[in-house]
CSV table of C-alpha atoms in Angstrom, one decimal:
chain,number,residue,atom,x,y,z
V,1,MET,CA,0.0,0.0,0.0
V,2,ALA,CA,1.4,3.4,-1.0
V,3,CYS,CA,1.4,6.6,1.0
V,4,ILE,CA,-1.9,8.5,1.1
V,5,VAL,CA,-0.3,11.5,-0.6
V,6,ASN,CA,-0.5,9.4,-3.8
V,7,ASP,CA,-4.3,9.0,-3.4
V,8,ARG,CA,-6.4,10.6,-6.2
V,9,HIS,CA,-7.6,14.0,-5.2
V,10,ASP,CA,-8.8,17.2,-6.8
V,11,SER,CA,-8.1,20.8,-6.6
V,12,LEU,CA,-10.3,23.3,-4.6
V,13,ASP,CA,-12.0,26.3,-6.2
V,14,ARG,CA,-12.5,28.7,-3.2
V,15,SER,CA,-14.7,31.1,-5.3
V,16,ARG,CA,-17.6,28.6,-5.0
V,17,ALA,CA,-17.9,29.3,-1.3
V,18,ASN,CA,-19.8,32.6,-1.6
V,19,HIS,CA,-21.4,34.9,1.0
V,20,GLY,CA,-24.6,32.9,1.0
V,21,PHE,CA,-22.7,29.7,1.9
V,22,TRP,CA,-20.8,31.4,4.8
V,23,ALA,CA,-24.0,32.9,6.2
V,24,VAL,CA,-25.2,29.4,6.9
V,25,THR,CA,-21.9,27.8,7.7
V,26,ASN,CA,-20.6,30.4,10.1
V,27,ASP,CA,-23.2,29.3,12.7
V,28,TRP,CA,-21.5,25.8,12.9
V,29,VAL,CA,-18.1,27.4,13.1
V,30,GLU,CA,-19.2,29.6,16.0
V,31,ARG,CA,-20.7,26.6,17.7
V,32,SER,CA,-17.4,24.7,17.5
V,33,ARG,CA,-15.5,27.7,18.8
V,34,ARG,CA,-17.8,28.0,21.9
V,35,ALA,CA,-17.7,24.2,22.5
V,36,LEU,CA,-13.9,24.2,22.4
V,37,GLN,CA,-13.8,27.2,24.8
V,38,HIS,CA,-16.0,25.2,27.3
V,39,GLN,CA,-13.9,22.0,26.8
V,40,LYS,CA,-16.8,20.2,25.1
V,41,TYR,CA,-14.5,18.5,22.7
V,42,PHE,CA,-17.0,16.0,21.3
V,43,GLU,CA,-19.3,18.8,20.2
V,44,ALA,CA,-16.3,21.0,19.0
V,45,LEU,CA,-15.1,18.2,16.7
V,46,ILE,CA,-18.6,17.4,15.3
V,47,TYR,CA,-19.5,21.1,14.7
V,48,SER,CA,-16.1,21.8,13.0
V,49,TRP,CA,-16.4,18.7,10.8
V,50,ILE,CA,-19.9,19.6,9.7
V,51,SER,CA,-18.8,23.1,8.5
V,52,PHE,CA,-15.4,21.9,7.2
V,53,ASN,CA,-16.9,19.0,5.2
V,54,ALA,CA,-19.6,21.2,3.8
V,55,TRP,CA,-16.9,23.7,2.6
V,56,VAL,CA,-14.8,21.0,0.9
V,57,GLY,CA,-17.8,19.6,-0.8
V,58,ARG,CA,-18.7,23.0,-2.1
V,59,VAL,CA,-15.3,24.0,-3.4
V,60,VAL,CA,-14.0,20.7,-4.8
V,61,VAL,CA,-13.7,21.0,-8.6
V,62,ASP,CA,-15.0,17.5,-9.5
V,63,ARG,CA,-18.7,17.8,-8.7
V,64,ASP,CA,-19.4,14.1,-9.3
V,65,LYS,CA,-17.4,13.3,-6.2
V,66,SER,CA,-18.5,16.1,-4.0
V,67,ASN,CA,-20.4,13.7,-1.7
V,68,ARG,CA,-17.6,11.2,-1.3
V,69,ASP,CA,-16.0,11.8,2.0
V,70,ARG,CA,-12.7,10.0,1.3
V,71,PHE,CA,-12.2,11.9,-1.9
V,72,LEU,CA,-12.9,15.2,-0.1
V,73,VAL,CA,-10.5,14.3,2.7
V,74,ALA,CA,-7.8,13.4,0.1
V,75,SER,CA,-8.4,16.7,-1.7
V,76,ALA,CA,-8.4,18.8,1.5
V,77,GLY,CA,-5.4,17.0,2.8
V,78,MET,CA,-3.3,18.0,-0.2
V,79,ASP,CA,-4.5,21.6,-0.4
V,80,GLU,CA,-1.5,23.9,-0.3
V,81,SER,CA,-3.2,26.7,1.8
V,82,LEU,CA,-4.5,24.3,4.5
V,83,SER,CA,-1.1,22.5,4.6
V,84,THR,CA,0.7,25.9,5.0
V,85,ARG,CA,-1.7,26.8,7.8
V,86,PHE,CA,-1.0,23.5,9.6
V,87,ASP,CA,2.8,23.9,9.2
V,88,SER,CA,2.6,27.4,10.5
V,89,LEU,CA,0.7,26.3,13.6
V,90,LEU,CA,3.3,23.6,14.2
V,91,GLN,CA,6.1,26.1,14.2
V,92,THR,CA,4.4,28.3,16.9
V,93,GLY,CA,4.9,25.8,19.6
V,94,GLY,CA,1.5,26.7,21.1
V,95,ARG,CA,-1.5,24.6,22.0
V,96,THR,CA,-2.2,23.3,18.5
V,97,ALA,CA,1.4,22.3,18.0
V,98,LYS,CA,1.5,20.4,21.2
V,99,ALA,CA,-1.8,18.7,20.3
V,100,ALA,CA,-0.5,17.7,16.9
V,101,HIS,CA,2.6,16.2,18.3
V,102,ARG,CA,0.7,14.3,21.0
V,103,PHE,CA,-1.9,13.1,18.4
V,104,HIS,CA,0.9,11.9,16.2
V,105,LEU,CA,2.3,9.7,18.9
V,106,LEU,CA,-1.1,8.0,19.2
V,107,TRP,CA,-1.3,7.0,15.6
V,108,PRO,CA,-2.7,5.0,14.0
V,109,VAL,CA,-6.3,5.7,15.0
V,110,PHE,CA,-8.0,2.4,14.8
V,111,LYS,CA,-11.5,1.8,13.4
V,112,ALA,CA,-13.7,1.1,16.4
V,113,LEU,CA,-15.9,-1.3,14.5
V,114,SER,CA,-12.9,-3.4,13.4
V,115,LEU,CA,-11.7,-3.6,17.0
V,116,SER,CA,-15.1,-4.6,18.2
V,117,ASP,CA,-15.4,-7.3,15.5
V,118,GLN,CA,-12.0,-8.8,16.6
V,119,GLU,CA,-13.0,-8.4,20.3
V,120,ILE,CA,-10.0,-6.2,21.0
V,121,GLU,CA,-10.5,-4.3,24.2
V,122,TYR,CA,-10.5,-0.5,24.2
V,123,TRP,CA,-7.5,1.6,25.0
V,124,TYR,CA,-8.4,3.2,28.3
V,125,GLY,CA,-5.5,5.6,28.4
V,126,LEU,CA,-1.9,5.8,29.5
V,127,GLU,CA,-2.7,5.2,33.2
V,128,TYR,CA,-3.7,1.7,32.2
V,129,GLU,CA,-1.6,0.8,29.2
V,130,SER,CA,1.0,2.4,26.9
V,131,ARG,CA,-0.1,3.3,23.4
V,132,THR,CA,2.7,1.0,22.1
V,133,ALA,CA,1.3,-2.0,24.0
V,134,PHE,CA,-2.2,-1.2,22.7
V,135,ARG,CA,-0.8,-0.8,19.1
V,136,ASN,CA,0.9,-4.2,19.4
V,137,ARG,CA,-2.3,-5.8,20.6
V,138,CYS,CA,-4.1,-4.5,17.6
V,139,PHE,CA,-1.6,-5.4,14.9
V,140,ARG,CA,-1.3,-8.9,16.2
V,141,ARG,CA,-4.8,-9.5,15.0
V,142,GLU,CA,-6.1,-9.6,11.4
V,143,LEU,CA,-7.9,-6.3,11.2
V,144,GLY,CA,-8.2,-6.0,7.5
V,145,ARG,CA,-7.9,-3.1,5.1
V,146,GLY,CA,-9.1,0.3,6.2
V,147,ALA,CA,-8.9,-0.6,9.9
V,148,TRP,CA,-6.6,2.3,10.8
V,149,ALA,CA,-5.6,5.8,9.8
V,150,PRO,CA,-3.4,7.1,8.3
V,151,LYS,CA,-3.9,4.0,6.2
V,152,CYS,CA,-0.2,4.2,5.1
V,153,PHE,CA,1.0,3.8,8.7
V,154,VAL,CA,2.6,0.4,8.0
V,155,TYR,CA,4.0,1.6,4.6
V,156,HIS,CA,6.2,4.1,6.4
V,157,GLN,CA,7.7,1.6,8.8
V,158,PRO,CA,11.3,0.6,8.0
V,159,MET,CA,11.7,-2.5,5.9
V,160,GLY,CA,11.7,-5.7,7.9
V,161,THR,CA,10.2,-4.0,11.0
V,162,SER,CA,7.9,-6.3,13.0
V,163,SER,CA,4.6,-5.0,14.3
V,164,THR,CA,6.0,-4.9,17.8
V,165,GLU,CA,8.4,-2.2,16.6
V,166,TYR,CA,6.0,0.0,14.7
V,167,ASN,CA,6.6,3.6,15.5
V,168,PRO,CA,4.4,6.6,14.5
V,169,GLU,CA,7.5,8.8,14.4
V,170,HIS,CA,8.3,7.2,11.0
V,171,VAL,CA,5.0,8.7,9.6
V,172,PRO,CA,5.2,12.3,8.4
V,173,LEU,CA,3.6,14.8,10.7
V,174,ASP,CA,1.9,16.9,8.0
V,175,TRP,CA,-1.6,18.1,7.2
V,176,ALA,CA,-2.5,15.2,4.9
V,177,HIS,CA,-1.7,12.4,7.3
V,178,THR,CA,-3.2,14.3,10.2
V,179,LEU,CA,-6.4,15.0,8.4
V,180,HIS,CA,-6.8,11.3,7.6
V,181,ALA,CA,-6.3,10.4,11.2
V,182,ILE,CA,-8.9,13.1,12.3
V,183,TYR,CA,-11.3,11.7,9.7
V,184,MET,CA,-11.1,8.2,11.4
V,185,VAL,CA,-11.9,9.9,14.7
V,186,ARG,CA,-14.9,11.5,13.1
V,187,CYS,CA,-16.0,8.1,11.7
V,188,ASN,CA,-15.7,6.4,15.0
V,189,LEU,CA,-17.9,9.1,16.6
V,190,PHE,CA,-20.5,9.3,13.9
V,191,HIS,CA,-20.8,5.5,13.8
V,192,GLY,CA,-21.2,5.2,17.5
V,193,GLY,CA,-18.0,3.2,18.0
V,194,LYS,CA,-16.4,5.4,20.6
V,195,SER,CA,-17.4,6.6,24.0
V,196,MET,CA,-16.3,9.7,25.9
V,197,ARG,CA,-16.4,7.6,29.1
V,198,PHE,CA,-13.0,6.2,28.4
V,199,GLY,CA,-9.9,8.3,28.9
V,200,GLY,CA,-8.2,7.1,25.8
V,201,ASP,CA,-11.1,8.0,23.5
V,202,ALA,CA,-11.6,11.3,25.3
V,203,GLU,CA,-8.0,12.4,24.7
V,204,ILE,CA,-8.0,11.4,21.0
V,205,VAL,CA,-11.2,13.4,20.5
V,206,GLU,CA,-9.8,16.4,22.3
V,207,LEU,CA,-6.6,16.4,20.3
V,208,ALA,CA,-8.5,16.0,17.0
V,209,ALA,CA,-10.9,18.8,17.9
V,210,VAL,CA,-8.1,21.2,18.9
V,211,ILE,CA,-6.2,20.6,15.6
V,212,LEU,CA,-9.2,20.8,13.2
V,213,CYS,CA,-10.7,23.9,14.9
V,214,ALA,CA,-7.3,25.7,14.7
V,215,VAL,CA,-6.7,24.9,11.1
V,216,TRP,CA,-10.3,25.6,10.1
V,217,ARG,CA,-10.3,29.0,11.9
V,218,GLY,CA,-7.7,30.1,9.2
V,219,ARG,CA,-10.2,29.4,6.4
V,220,GLU,CA,-10.5,31.7,3.5
V,221,ARG,CA,-13.7,33.7,3.4
V,222,PRO,CA,-14.9,36.3,0.9
V,223,ARG,CA,-14.7,39.8,2.2
V,224,GLN,CA,-18.0,41.4,3.0
V,225,ARG,CA,-19.0,44.0,0.5
V,226,LYS,CA,-19.3,47.5,2.0
V,227,ALA,CA,-22.7,49.1,1.6
V,228,GLY,CA,-22.8,51.9,-1.0
V,229,PRO,CA,-24.0,55.4,-0.2
V,230,SER,CA,-27.8,55.7,0.1
V,231,ARG,CA,-29.5,57.6,-2.6
């Protein structure tokens, strides 16, 4: 399996997100901002994803694939402007950068339904088990294709490395790989496979929310037109 950066994607035409679109979408953006402020990370991630996904679906050039989430994620992940925004946030060393580095160390994000099908017990957090030990438990089982994200996690491991030696630090920490991991978090939440009752799930959702909200706050919006003089 090749790296996700080789996935088929499309360019984004930002002119398609007009004032009418933002008039509706900004409500979801504001909800995500308030939820993040009050540490309601589940809501913050969901609200951010709703507005973000709607925007990518609106601005992607290939209209025939505007309702295919994986295609939209691939296109948004390779977008130069969003990638630059993410890289800039990484360089600041602030909250988002810390969240991104921590999120990176927890990769891959496993598909909750796949773990359930294989009767693999949840990861309850570092106070109970290291992420390395949990990762090893998962990779010892036959999870099947699409059971983790980024899906190229194994591809980036050194040749001849056993699953017990898999290390997320071999996977690039960039916007494309991060967005694919966030998308898996989103899928686990939308499909009811994760619970905020468990410390491990709660941490992953928090980190994903902080990162997506920060990158999405840097979105490009059309300037409001100034009203002309009354006649």
